[in-house]
Structures are given as structure tokens and as C-alpha cells.
Amino acid sequence: MMEKKGFSRRDFVKATAAGVGAAALFSGFSPKDALAKLPKKWDAEADVVVVGAGGAGYAAAIQAASQGKSVILLEKMPVGGGSSLICGGALAFAGTDMQAAENVKDSNDLFYKDLMKVGENQNVPALVKAYVDNQLETYEWLKKLGVKFTKLGIASGMSVPRSHNVVPAEVLKILNNTAKAKGVKTMMETAGSRLVVDEKTGKARGVQATRRGKTVYYGAKKGVVLTSGGFSLDKNMLGKFVPAMAFSKAMVGRGSNGDGLKMAWALGADIKDMPYIKATFGFDLEAQTIKNDFALMFYLGAIIVNKDGKRFVKESISYKLVGDAALVQKDAMGFQIYDAAIRTAGEKDPFGKTGSLEKKGSIKSAATIAELAQKIGVPTGVLEATVRDYNAGIDKGSDALGRTTLVAAYGKPVKIEKAPFYAFPSTAYILGTYGGILVNEKAQVVDVFGQPVPGLYAAGEIIGGVHGAAYMTGTAFGKALIFGRIAGKNVLA
């Protein structure tokens, strides 16, 4: 049927309503009601309906409301924020006043090159360019709203320091207050379940939702923006796209069940980057929060060894790729091994502070490498040889695993030689599903035939194409805010 000459979106909508469509691929999702028909009466109607009150949702709602349009923002949880609320607080920006103050030379061109490089050129160039072209304006917008950036740092995928750190809860509070001040009507405990589509035009006209056990309908005169996050908590969906991640631990917003993706798929939305969904390495084995249970000492000079005391990965690559390597080691973990000098350097880095981990006993320390090996249960001689060979490689300028930098293209490796020595048993957690539905540079959802879906936009974790094969620190929260604003602008066109 999909190859029928002249097959239109109206035909697709009718076919889906009749029981044919992408929704049939997903268990528990009946094709016959994959799309909702126009109700006789809306429970409420606005120019724009946004589904999901996280960073992307707030940004989209604020942008649309700032242009004088009415906005309804739906959130299925009792509180807003989603995964943005519990993220690490890094935002990747280039060309900022904070960089200038520290004499960091950065530019849109360099940022673009770094994003494409870390994404192994699997990212969609137009989306990467849209991110880069709008990032500095978004930074200034956040500052104008009152967001405080606490520190500049360097992290995964960056060739220069461009990680601008914030306190996520404070940012979300500012965005929430701004949305209220702009007149955005936020409906908590209201879960979007289906897109309401005009069968005559194929345009998304609103959202069918469940509010406190009752089915309700919200109309959108201009369009719908999906900002409902990813699907890290849906093990069935993870198993379909990335079987290796189906049993990984996750640290995400409680509503990350893929609701919005199913809604978009029912209208023929394409997908991007699903095979590249990965877990992030650097967490305590029983982590509870990113703030207190996460440290990237390997980007400051630590090496990573398995339970046999041997290195198994080049430590300067993306922590997503390090996560892949760690998950196939015994007990899905690795030890970050470092010395006193590296620990001291970490005190100046947002992702290198280990005080809370040391306080609760997660990090072991010893006066010698041999004693450290005994404490963590790895072969003494092997760990001693591993550290010795690594130090010798630094002297020779030739590392056995090819490490020539600390992180990405930045920094020089340092020896591990100053007592005391430390070991941090670490594993990888899913912090988000970085693949998702495909959008264009205007944040319009794109269907499987490469055409924009009328009236449907998306931003944040729900979209794919920005990251590609791997991820630069700060571009998830950054993507949410930047593409949220892009969607909020274009949905009104």
C-alpha cells in the first residue's frame, strides 16, 4: 500500500485508522486507535500544545508564548523537569564570554567539526549546523533569564573547554517561572497518548491525553511539539533497537517510557541514530545520583583496568564508547586507577570531584600499587605491570592502546606515580536514549518518505540525528534547550 502512486498523508492517516501503520510494530499498541480523530469538542484549545515539561518543553513553550501565542504544556508526572532535572548540568556552548575570560579559543566552525568527529559523521549535518548556529543565542537567552553558569570545563568529545556548568534544578525553576509569567498553561499529571489528526489534511491538530483517569483532548491551532523525552525505562523498546542496553541500569526522568515516540511513529515519523544508544561510563556501581556518584577521572589522567588488572580501552574516547567496552568486561565494570596528582587536578574539575565517593567508601586508596591491587581484588603483579608499562609509554610517546591525549584532542597524558594511589570501581548507566524520531533543521518531524509531517514538531531527547555514533558532554541538555526554542519559533509559521 505504501508504494501506491499518489499516496498522500491523508491516505496514510485513513489507512492507519483502518488498522495499517507503523504502530502495528509495537506490542500493546493497537493500530486501529493509533491516531485519535477530531473530537466534537476540545477540553481546551491553544495555538500550540507541547507534550513534556522538561528543558525542551519549557524552551518551546516560552518561545511560542514570547511571540504572543497561547500555549498548553502537558506533563504526565506530578512535577516537571524530566531527565533535564537530574542531568549532570553541563551545557556545550562556543564563543562565550566565559571562554574569552579564560582565553579559550573556540568558534562555531570548531564546534561543528568536533560534533561531527565525535559522532563519526553519522550525525545529520543540517541538524548539527542548526545546533551550532543557535547555540550562542541560547546561551545569551539563558543568561538573560537569570541562569547562572558556575564553571567552564572540558569533557567528552571537546577539543577545547566548552562545558558551561549549571545547577539543573535552578535552571528548571527559572524556566518554569518564566513559562508561568508568559501565560503558558501547564497541565501536570496529564499524559499524552495519541495525536489528534485531521483526516482531511493529515495535519496534527492536537493531543489525546489521560488526566487523572479521564480521557481529555487538547487542540492545537498551529501545531503540536513533542518534547516527552526518551525511552530508557521501556526495556521492550530498548531490546528492539539496542539489545545490549536492554538490561543496563538507567538514571533518567521517571517518565522516560517512549510515549511521544509512539505517537509520532503512528503518523509515519522516521527515526535516526537508534543503533548508537549507549550507556555512560564513570558511575559508582550502585549509583543514585549523577552529582554524587559520578567521576571522570580517566579524562584527567586515570587509566581504566578490568578485574584482571589490564587496560581494555583508550581512555580519551567518548565515555559512551568507554561504556560499550566496560559492559562486556567481567561484571560489566572497570576500575579507574589514578594517583594523588590526578586527584588534586580533579578538585578543580566539575566531573573530577570525588569527595562524596570517598566518604561513602566507594573509592579505595593505598600507599602502593601493590597494596591497591590487594584492596580491589585484582592480580598484584598484573596491575603493577599495567601501570609501569603505561608510564613507560608516556616517556616514549607511544601508548599500547593509542592514547595520546586526556580527552578527545585535548591535554597530554600524565604518569601515575605519586602516592597515594586510588581505584574507583565504575560502570555504565543509561542517561538517555540519544536516538529518536527524525526532524529537520526547523524541528519539524520528518516522515519515512522524507517529508515534514504537517503540524508536528519535536525537540530534546525524543529526536535523533544530532549526536550520531557518540555524544559530546553538554549536548543533550543543550539540544533540548536549543531545539526547543527552534520548535517554538517554527511551529507558529
Short mmCIF file of C-alpha atoms in Angstrom, two decimals:
data_model
loop_
_atom_site.label_atom_id
_atom_site.label_comp_id
_atom_site.label_asym_id
_atom_site.label_seq_id
_atom_site.Cartn_x
_atom_site.Cartn_y
_atom_site.Cartn_z
CA MET A 1 0.00 0.00 0.00
CA MET A 2 2.80 2.42 0.86
CA GLU A 3 4.06 2.34 -2.75
CA LYS A 4 0.71 3.29 -4.25
CA LYS A 5 1.11 6.13 -6.74
CA GLY A 6 -0.06 9.41 -5.32
CA PHE A 7 -0.26 8.04 -1.78
CA SER A 8 -0.83 11.07 0.42
CA ARG A 9 -0.68 11.78 4.14
CA ARG A 10 -4.46 11.82 4.13
CA ASP A 11 -4.39 8.27 2.70
CA PHE A 12 -1.86 7.28 5.36
CA VAL A 13 -3.99 8.66 8.16
CA LYS A 14 -7.04 6.84 6.85
CA ALA A 15 -5.06 3.61 6.43
CA THR A 16 -3.70 3.85 9.96
CA ALA A 17 -7.17 4.41 11.34
CA ALA A 18 -8.24 1.30 9.43
CA GLY A 19 -5.55 -0.81 11.05
CA VAL A 20 -2.42 -0.30 8.95
CA GLY A 21 0.64 1.63 10.10
CA ALA A 22 3.91 1.76 11.96
CA ALA A 23 2.12 1.37 15.26
CA ALA A 24 1.45 -2.28 14.46
CA LEU A 25 5.13 -2.99 15.11
CA PHE A 26 4.86 -2.29 18.81
CA SER A 27 3.31 -4.63 21.33
CA GLY A 28 0.45 -3.20 23.37
CA PHE A 29 -0.19 -0.51 20.74
CA SER A 30 -3.34 -1.23 18.71
CA PRO A 31 -3.22 0.07 15.11
CA LYS A 32 -6.94 0.75 14.96
CA ASP A 33 -6.66 3.54 17.52
CA ALA A 34 -3.07 4.64 16.87
CA LEU A 35 -4.32 8.08 15.88
CA ALA A 36 -7.21 9.95 17.50
CA LYS A 37 -9.91 11.60 15.42
CA LEU A 38 -11.01 15.18 15.88
CA PRO A 39 -13.31 15.33 18.91
CA LYS A 40 -16.66 17.06 18.78
CA LYS A 41 -15.35 19.48 21.37
CA TRP A 42 -11.89 20.22 22.75
CA ASP A 43 -11.46 20.20 26.52
CA ALA A 44 -9.10 23.11 25.93
CA GLU A 45 -7.52 24.68 22.88
CA ALA A 46 -4.49 26.88 22.25
CA ASP A 47 -2.24 27.92 19.41
CA VAL A 48 0.37 25.37 20.47
CA VAL A 49 0.28 22.19 22.54
CA VAL A 50 3.62 21.00 23.94
CA VAL A 51 3.92 17.45 25.31
CA GLY A 52 6.53 17.14 28.08
CA ALA A 53 7.67 19.73 30.61
CA GLY A 54 11.43 19.19 30.58
CA GLY A 55 14.11 21.52 29.26
CA ALA A 56 12.93 21.20 25.66
CA GLY A 57 9.25 21.57 26.53
CA TYR A 58 9.76 24.67 28.61
CA ALA A 59 12.01 26.23 25.96
CA ALA A 60 9.45 25.58 23.21
CA ALA A 61 6.56 26.85 25.31
CA ILE A 62 8.39 30.00 26.39
CA GLN A 63 9.49 30.77 22.83
CA ALA A 64 5.97 30.40 21.43
CA ALA A 65 4.42 32.37 24.29
CA SER A 66 7.03 35.12 23.87
CA GLN A 67 5.64 35.65 20.37
CA GLY A 68 2.19 36.32 21.78
CA LYS A 69 0.69 32.87 21.21
CA SER A 70 -1.33 30.76 23.63
CA VAL A 71 0.36 27.57 24.83
CA ILE A 72 -0.76 24.46 26.70
CA LEU A 73 2.07 22.42 28.21
CA LEU A 74 1.28 18.82 29.19
CA GLU A 75 3.33 16.83 31.73
CA LYS A 76 2.43 13.33 32.82
CA MET A 77 4.40 13.40 36.07
CA PRO A 78 3.42 15.33 39.24
CA VAL A 79 6.46 17.58 38.77
CA GLY A 80 8.17 18.89 35.67
CA GLY A 81 11.80 18.68 34.64
CA GLY A 82 12.14 15.18 33.24
CA SER A 83 15.68 13.99 32.60
CA SER A 84 16.84 17.62 32.39
CA LEU A 85 16.22 17.94 36.11
CA ILE A 86 18.64 15.15 37.05
CA CYS A 87 21.29 15.64 34.35
CA GLY A 88 24.90 16.49 35.11
CA GLY A 89 24.37 20.19 34.49
CA ALA A 90 26.74 20.65 31.56
CA LEU A 91 25.79 22.77 28.55
CA ALA A 92 28.05 22.87 25.49
CA PHE A 93 28.44 26.37 24.05
CA ALA A 94 31.12 28.06 21.94
CA GLY A 95 32.29 31.65 21.69
CA THR A 96 31.05 32.71 25.12
CA ASP A 97 32.25 35.41 27.46
CA MET A 98 33.29 32.70 29.94
CA GLN A 99 35.62 31.19 27.35
CA ALA A 100 37.02 34.60 26.46
CA ALA A 101 37.74 35.30 30.14
CA GLU A 102 39.89 32.15 30.24
CA ASN A 103 41.46 32.80 26.85
CA VAL A 104 39.80 29.75 25.29
CA LYS A 105 39.75 29.99 21.50
CA ASP A 106 36.51 28.47 20.21
CA SER A 107 34.17 29.01 17.28
CA ASN A 108 31.12 27.66 15.54
CA ASP A 109 33.35 26.02 12.95
CA LEU A 110 35.42 24.20 15.56
CA PHE A 111 32.31 23.22 17.47
CA TYR A 112 30.75 21.81 14.30
CA LYS A 113 33.90 19.84 13.46
CA ASP A 114 34.08 18.41 16.97
CA LEU A 115 30.43 17.35 16.91
CA MET A 116 30.80 15.62 13.56
CA LYS A 117 34.04 13.96 14.65
CA VAL A 118 32.69 12.56 17.91
CA GLY A 119 29.55 11.48 16.03
CA GLU A 120 31.74 9.67 13.49
CA ASN A 121 29.94 11.64 10.75
CA GLN A 122 26.80 9.63 11.36
CA ASN A 123 25.02 12.76 12.60
CA VAL A 124 22.78 14.73 10.25
CA PRO A 125 24.90 17.75 9.13
CA ALA A 126 21.89 20.07 8.88
CA LEU A 127 20.89 19.32 12.49
CA VAL A 128 24.43 19.78 13.77
CA LYS A 129 24.59 23.10 11.92
CA ALA A 130 21.24 24.14 13.41
CA TYR A 131 22.57 23.36 16.89
CA VAL A 132 25.75 25.33 16.28
CA ASP A 133 24.04 28.28 14.59
CA ASN A 134 21.62 28.70 17.50
CA GLN A 135 23.82 27.78 20.47
CA LEU A 136 25.34 31.15 21.36
CA GLU A 137 21.97 32.90 21.14
CA THR A 138 20.58 30.25 23.51
CA TYR A 139 23.43 30.85 25.95
CA GLU A 140 22.69 34.58 25.98
CA TRP A 141 18.95 33.86 26.32
CA LEU A 142 19.58 31.72 29.40
CA LYS A 143 21.75 34.43 30.95
CA LYS A 144 19.05 37.00 30.30
CA LEU A 145 16.52 34.78 32.08
CA GLY A 146 18.83 34.70 35.11
CA VAL A 147 20.60 31.36 34.70
CA LYS A 148 23.96 31.32 36.49
CA PHE A 149 26.84 29.45 34.88
CA THR A 150 29.16 28.23 37.62
CA LYS A 151 32.25 26.94 35.86
CA LEU A 152 33.86 26.28 32.49
CA GLY A 153 35.36 22.85 31.88
CA ILE A 154 36.30 20.27 29.28
CA ALA A 155 34.73 16.85 28.90
CA SER A 156 33.96 14.09 26.43
CA GLY A 157 34.28 14.98 22.74
CA MET A 158 35.63 18.51 23.23
CA SER A 159 38.85 19.80 21.71
CA VAL A 160 38.69 22.89 23.95
CA PRO A 161 36.85 23.68 27.21
CA ARG A 162 33.22 24.44 26.32
CA SER A 163 31.29 22.73 29.10
CA HIS A 164 29.36 25.54 30.80
CA ASN A 165 28.06 24.19 34.07
CA VAL A 166 24.77 24.99 35.76
CA VAL A 167 22.63 23.64 38.58
CA PRO A 168 19.84 21.85 36.67
CA ALA A 169 17.19 22.35 39.36
CA GLU A 170 17.82 26.09 39.33
CA VAL A 171 17.58 26.25 35.53
CA LEU A 172 14.31 24.30 35.51
CA LYS A 173 12.90 26.56 38.24
CA ILE A 174 13.73 29.64 36.17
CA LEU A 175 12.19 28.10 33.05
CA ASN A 176 9.05 27.09 34.94
CA ASN A 177 8.65 30.56 36.43
CA THR A 178 9.26 32.17 33.04
CA ALA A 179 6.64 29.94 31.41
CA LYS A 180 4.09 30.95 34.04
CA ALA A 181 4.92 34.61 33.59
CA LYS A 182 4.42 34.25 29.83
CA GLY A 183 0.97 32.78 30.33
CA VAL A 184 1.77 29.15 29.50
CA LYS A 185 -0.96 26.88 30.88
CA THR A 186 0.76 23.85 32.37
CA MET A 187 -1.27 20.70 32.98
CA MET A 188 0.51 18.32 35.39
CA GLU A 189 -0.36 14.62 35.71
CA THR A 190 -1.61 14.75 32.13
CA ALA A 191 -0.13 12.06 29.89
CA GLY A 192 -0.29 12.47 26.12
CA SER A 193 -1.26 9.17 24.48
CA ARG A 194 -2.29 9.83 20.85
CA LEU A 195 -2.01 12.57 18.28
CA VAL A 196 -5.31 14.01 17.11
CA VAL A 197 -5.15 14.24 13.32
CA ASP A 198 -7.37 15.94 10.77
CA GLU A 199 -8.18 13.15 8.30
CA LYS A 200 -8.80 15.67 5.53
CA THR A 201 -5.34 17.25 5.70
CA GLY A 202 -3.21 14.79 7.66
CA LYS A 203 -2.20 17.61 9.99
CA ALA A 204 -1.59 17.10 13.69
CA ARG A 205 -4.36 19.10 15.34
CA GLY A 206 -3.97 18.25 18.97
CA VAL A 207 -3.35 15.61 21.60
CA GLN A 208 -5.47 12.96 23.25
CA ALA A 209 -4.32 12.61 26.84
CA THR A 210 -5.20 10.96 30.12
CA ARG A 211 -5.69 13.27 33.08
CA ARG A 212 -6.38 11.67 36.44
CA GLY A 213 -8.06 8.67 34.83
CA LYS A 214 -10.11 10.64 32.32
CA THR A 215 -9.56 10.94 28.57
CA VAL A 216 -9.20 14.59 27.54
CA TYR A 217 -8.48 16.41 24.28
CA TYR A 218 -6.27 19.45 23.77
CA GLY A 219 -6.46 21.27 20.47
CA ALA A 220 -3.55 22.99 18.74
CA LYS A 221 -4.44 25.62 16.15
CA LYS A 222 -0.84 25.99 14.94
CA GLY A 223 0.77 22.70 15.84
CA VAL A 224 1.99 20.15 18.38
CA VAL A 225 5.51 19.96 19.80
CA LEU A 226 6.64 16.61 21.20
CA THR A 227 9.23 17.04 23.96
CA SER A 228 8.38 13.98 26.02
CA GLY A 229 11.88 12.55 26.37
CA GLY A 230 13.30 9.14 25.55
CA PHE A 231 12.57 5.52 26.34
CA SER A 232 15.29 4.40 28.74
CA LEU A 233 12.72 2.83 31.07
CA ASP A 234 10.99 0.80 28.35
CA LYS A 235 13.05 -2.39 28.29
CA ASN A 236 10.94 -3.82 25.49
CA MET A 237 11.67 -0.88 23.21
CA LEU A 238 15.36 -0.87 24.14
CA GLY A 239 15.51 -4.54 23.27
CA LYS A 240 14.11 -3.83 19.80
CA PHE A 241 16.74 -1.27 18.90
CA VAL A 242 19.79 -1.96 21.10
CA PRO A 243 19.57 -5.39 22.71
CA ALA A 244 22.82 -4.82 24.62
CA MET A 245 21.20 -1.94 26.52
CA ALA A 246 18.02 -3.80 27.48
CA PHE A 247 19.47 -4.85 30.82
CA SER A 248 21.55 -1.77 31.57
CA LYS A 249 20.85 0.38 34.58
CA ALA A 250 19.28 3.75 33.85
CA MET A 251 19.31 7.12 35.58
CA VAL A 252 16.67 9.21 33.82
CA GLY A 253 13.42 11.05 34.39
CA ARG A 254 10.67 8.79 35.69
CA GLY A 255 8.51 9.39 32.65
CA SER A 256 11.02 8.10 30.08
CA ASN A 257 8.80 5.43 28.54
CA GLY A 258 8.75 6.48 24.90
CA ASP A 259 5.17 7.79 24.80
CA GLY A 260 5.90 10.60 22.37
CA LEU A 261 7.91 8.41 20.03
CA LYS A 262 4.98 6.02 19.63
CA MET A 263 2.68 8.95 18.98
CA ALA A 264 4.99 10.20 16.22
CA TRP A 265 5.56 6.74 14.73
CA ALA A 266 1.81 6.31 14.38
CA LEU A 267 1.90 9.27 11.98
CA GLY A 268 4.78 7.83 9.95
CA ALA A 269 7.76 9.57 11.59
CA ASP A 270 11.21 8.37 10.57
CA ILE A 271 13.95 7.51 13.09
CA LYS A 272 17.68 8.19 13.39
CA ASP A 273 20.65 7.03 15.47
CA MET A 274 18.84 4.19 17.26
CA PRO A 275 21.81 1.75 16.97
CA TYR A 276 24.04 4.26 18.76
CA ILE A 277 22.14 4.42 22.04
CA LYS A 278 24.76 3.86 24.70
CA ALA A 279 25.39 3.94 28.42
CA THR A 280 27.78 6.44 30.05
CA PHE A 281 30.83 5.14 31.91
CA GLY A 282 32.03 6.70 35.16
CA PHE A 283 29.35 5.76 37.69
CA ASP A 284 29.57 4.11 41.06
CA LEU A 285 28.39 0.50 40.84
CA GLU A 286 25.26 1.37 42.82
CA ALA A 287 24.77 4.98 41.77
CA GLN A 288 21.83 7.05 42.97
CA THR A 289 22.62 10.48 41.52
CA ILE A 290 24.89 11.98 38.89
CA LYS A 291 26.10 14.70 41.25
CA ASN A 292 27.41 12.40 43.97
CA ASP A 293 28.08 9.09 42.22
CA PHE A 294 29.88 10.03 39.02
CA ALA A 295 33.50 10.91 38.28
CA LEU A 296 35.51 11.08 35.06
CA MET A 297 38.99 10.69 36.47
CA PHE A 298 40.11 9.00 33.25
CA TYR A 299 39.73 12.32 31.44
CA LEU A 300 42.16 13.81 33.95
CA GLY A 301 44.78 11.09 33.52
CA ALA A 302 43.48 7.89 35.13
CA ILE A 303 43.64 4.59 33.32
CA ILE A 304 40.85 2.02 33.31
CA VAL A 305 41.54 -1.64 34.08
CA ASN A 306 39.33 -4.70 34.31
CA LYS A 307 39.22 -7.31 37.08
CA ASP A 308 42.30 -8.91 35.59
CA GLY A 309 44.22 -5.67 36.16
CA LYS A 310 44.58 -4.94 32.44
CA ARG A 311 43.64 -1.91 30.40
CA PHE A 312 40.97 -2.61 27.78
CA VAL A 313 40.12 0.75 26.22
CA LYS A 314 41.73 4.00 25.06
CA GLU A 315 40.62 6.30 27.87
CA SER A 316 40.43 9.50 25.80
CA ILE A 317 37.48 8.38 23.66
CA SER A 318 33.83 9.24 24.34
CA TYR A 319 32.58 7.92 27.66
CA LYS A 320 29.77 6.30 25.68
CA LEU A 321 32.31 4.20 23.79
CA VAL A 322 34.17 3.52 27.04
CA GLY A 323 30.81 2.34 28.37
CA ASP A 324 30.47 -0.12 25.49
CA ALA A 325 33.90 -1.54 26.29
CA ALA A 326 33.22 -1.76 30.03
CA LEU A 327 29.86 -3.50 29.70
CA VAL A 328 31.49 -6.53 28.05
CA GLN A 329 34.11 -6.88 30.81
CA LYS A 330 33.61 -9.20 33.76
CA ASP A 331 30.78 -7.86 35.95
CA ALA A 332 30.29 -5.02 33.41
CA MET A 333 32.76 -2.72 35.15
CA GLY A 334 36.26 -1.28 35.24
CA PHE A 335 38.50 0.38 37.84
CA GLN A 336 39.63 3.97 37.30
CA ILE A 337 43.22 3.95 38.58
CA TYR A 338 44.93 7.24 39.40
CA ASP A 339 47.32 8.95 41.80
CA ALA A 340 47.40 11.89 44.20
CA ALA A 341 48.31 14.41 41.49
CA ILE A 342 45.35 13.41 39.34
CA ARG A 343 43.06 13.51 42.37
CA THR A 344 44.22 17.08 43.10
CA ALA A 345 43.56 18.08 39.48
CA GLY A 346 40.07 16.65 39.84
CA GLU A 347 39.22 19.07 42.63
CA LYS A 348 39.25 21.84 40.03
CA ASP A 349 37.04 19.96 37.58
CA PRO A 350 33.22 19.62 37.82
CA PHE A 351 33.48 15.95 36.86
CA GLY A 352 36.54 15.16 38.95
CA LYS A 353 35.34 15.83 42.48
CA THR A 354 35.47 12.55 44.40
CA GLY A 355 34.84 13.66 47.98
CA SER A 356 31.36 12.15 48.27
CA LEU A 357 32.52 8.88 46.70
CA GLU A 358 35.45 8.66 49.11
CA LYS A 359 33.23 9.50 52.06
CA LYS A 360 30.90 6.58 51.40
CA GLY A 361 33.78 4.19 50.76
CA SER A 362 33.37 3.68 47.02
CA ILE A 363 36.96 4.69 46.27
CA LYS A 364 39.87 2.69 47.66
CA SER A 365 43.30 4.18 48.32
CA ALA A 366 46.72 2.77 49.18
CA ALA A 367 50.34 3.78 49.57
CA THR A 368 51.47 1.49 46.73
CA ILE A 369 50.00 -0.01 43.56
CA ALA A 370 50.56 -3.48 45.02
CA GLU A 371 48.54 -2.65 48.13
CA LEU A 372 45.83 -1.06 45.98
CA ALA A 373 45.60 -4.22 43.87
CA GLN A 374 45.05 -6.29 47.01
CA LYS A 375 42.30 -3.97 48.22
CA ILE A 376 40.33 -4.20 44.97
CA GLY A 377 40.99 -7.87 44.35
CA VAL A 378 42.99 -7.79 41.12
CA PRO A 379 46.29 -9.61 40.47
CA THR A 380 49.05 -7.58 42.11
CA GLY A 381 51.76 -8.24 39.55
CA VAL A 382 49.47 -7.56 36.63
CA LEU A 383 48.31 -4.18 37.92
CA GLU A 384 51.87 -3.17 38.76
CA ALA A 385 52.95 -4.09 35.22
CA THR A 386 49.99 -2.27 33.69
CA VAL A 387 50.83 0.99 35.48
CA ARG A 388 54.54 0.59 34.82
CA ASP A 389 54.01 -0.01 31.10
CA TYR A 390 51.62 2.92 30.87
CA ASN A 391 54.15 5.28 32.47
CA ALA A 392 56.89 3.98 30.18
CA GLY A 393 54.66 4.62 27.18
CA ILE A 394 54.28 8.25 28.21
CA ASP A 395 58.07 8.61 28.31
CA LYS A 396 58.33 7.07 24.84
CA GLY A 397 55.37 8.95 23.43
CA SER A 398 53.82 5.64 22.38
CA ASP A 399 50.85 4.14 24.21
CA ALA A 400 49.89 0.50 23.71
CA LEU A 401 46.23 1.41 23.18
CA GLY A 402 46.90 4.57 21.21
CA ARG A 403 46.16 7.15 23.87
CA THR A 404 47.84 10.45 23.05
CA THR A 405 45.53 12.92 24.84
CA LEU A 406 43.49 13.19 28.03
CA VAL A 407 40.13 13.68 26.34
CA ALA A 408 39.30 13.91 22.64
CA ALA A 409 42.10 16.05 21.16
CA TYR A 410 42.84 17.93 24.38
CA GLY A 411 45.52 17.55 27.06
CA LYS A 412 48.60 15.39 27.49
CA PRO A 413 48.58 12.07 29.40
CA VAL A 414 50.33 12.12 32.77
CA LYS A 415 52.15 9.42 34.70
CA ILE A 416 50.54 7.61 37.60
CA GLU A 417 53.36 7.74 40.13
CA LYS A 418 52.58 9.96 43.12
CA ALA A 419 51.25 8.19 46.24
CA PRO A 420 48.66 7.64 47.48
CA PHE A 421 47.03 5.71 44.66
CA TYR A 422 43.30 5.37 44.08
CA ALA A 423 40.85 2.95 42.49
CA PHE A 424 37.25 3.82 41.66
CA PRO A 425 35.14 0.77 40.63
CA SER A 426 32.93 2.14 37.85
CA THR A 427 30.22 1.03 35.47
CA ALA A 428 27.99 2.50 32.77
CA TYR A 429 24.44 3.82 33.20
CA ILE A 430 21.98 4.89 30.52
CA LEU A 431 21.40 8.62 30.93
CA GLY A 432 19.18 8.94 27.91
CA THR A 433 18.30 7.47 24.55
CA TYR A 434 20.22 9.72 22.18
CA GLY A 435 18.47 8.36 19.10
CA GLY A 436 14.86 9.04 18.23
CA ILE A 437 12.49 10.47 15.67
CA LEU A 438 13.96 12.42 12.79
CA VAL A 439 13.39 16.15 12.48
CA ASN A 440 14.71 18.76 10.07
CA GLU A 441 16.58 21.95 10.91
CA LYS A 442 13.23 23.64 11.68
CA ALA A 443 12.43 20.91 14.23
CA GLN A 444 9.63 19.61 12.01
CA VAL A 445 9.09 15.86 12.36
CA VAL A 446 10.08 14.14 9.11
CA ASP A 447 8.24 11.06 7.85
CA VAL A 448 9.67 7.89 6.32
CA PHE A 449 9.41 9.46 2.85
CA GLY A 450 11.47 12.48 3.89
CA GLN A 451 8.55 14.89 4.07
CA PRO A 452 7.66 17.12 7.05
CA VAL A 453 4.62 15.93 8.97
CA PRO A 454 2.14 18.84 8.93
CA GLY A 455 1.72 20.48 12.31
CA LEU A 456 4.15 18.22 14.16
CA TYR A 457 7.43 19.32 15.74
CA ALA A 458 9.81 17.71 18.22
CA ALA A 459 12.79 18.62 20.38
CA GLY A 460 15.01 17.25 23.12
CA GLU A 461 15.82 13.64 23.88
CA ILE A 462 12.98 12.41 21.68
CA ILE A 463 14.86 13.36 18.48
CA GLY A 464 17.76 11.67 16.73
CA GLY A 465 20.33 12.93 14.26
CA VAL A 466 22.25 15.45 16.35
CA HIS A 467 24.68 13.13 18.11
CA GLY A 468 25.38 10.38 15.60
CA ALA A 469 27.53 7.48 16.80
CA ALA A 470 28.63 9.08 20.08
CA TYR A 471 27.98 12.04 22.31
CA MET A 472 29.70 15.23 23.39
CA THR A 473 29.13 16.20 27.01
CA GLY A 474 26.64 19.00 27.35
CA THR A 475 24.88 18.48 24.03
CA ALA A 476 21.89 16.57 25.44
CA PHE A 477 20.71 19.37 27.72
CA GLY A 478 21.96 21.81 25.09
CA LYS A 479 19.98 20.04 22.35
CA ALA A 480 16.85 20.19 24.49
CA LEU A 481 17.04 23.95 25.00
CA ILE A 482 18.28 24.85 21.53
CA PHE A 483 15.85 22.71 19.55
CA GLY A 484 13.06 23.54 21.96
CA ARG A 485 13.47 27.19 21.03
CA ILE A 486 13.74 26.30 17.33
CA ALA A 487 10.49 24.32 17.55
CA GLY A 488 8.77 27.13 19.45
CA LYS A 489 9.68 29.59 16.69
CA ASN A 490 8.75 27.45 13.72
CA VAL A 491 5.53 25.93 14.99
CA LEU A 492 4.00 29.39 14.59
CA ALA A 493 4.99 29.77 10.94
#
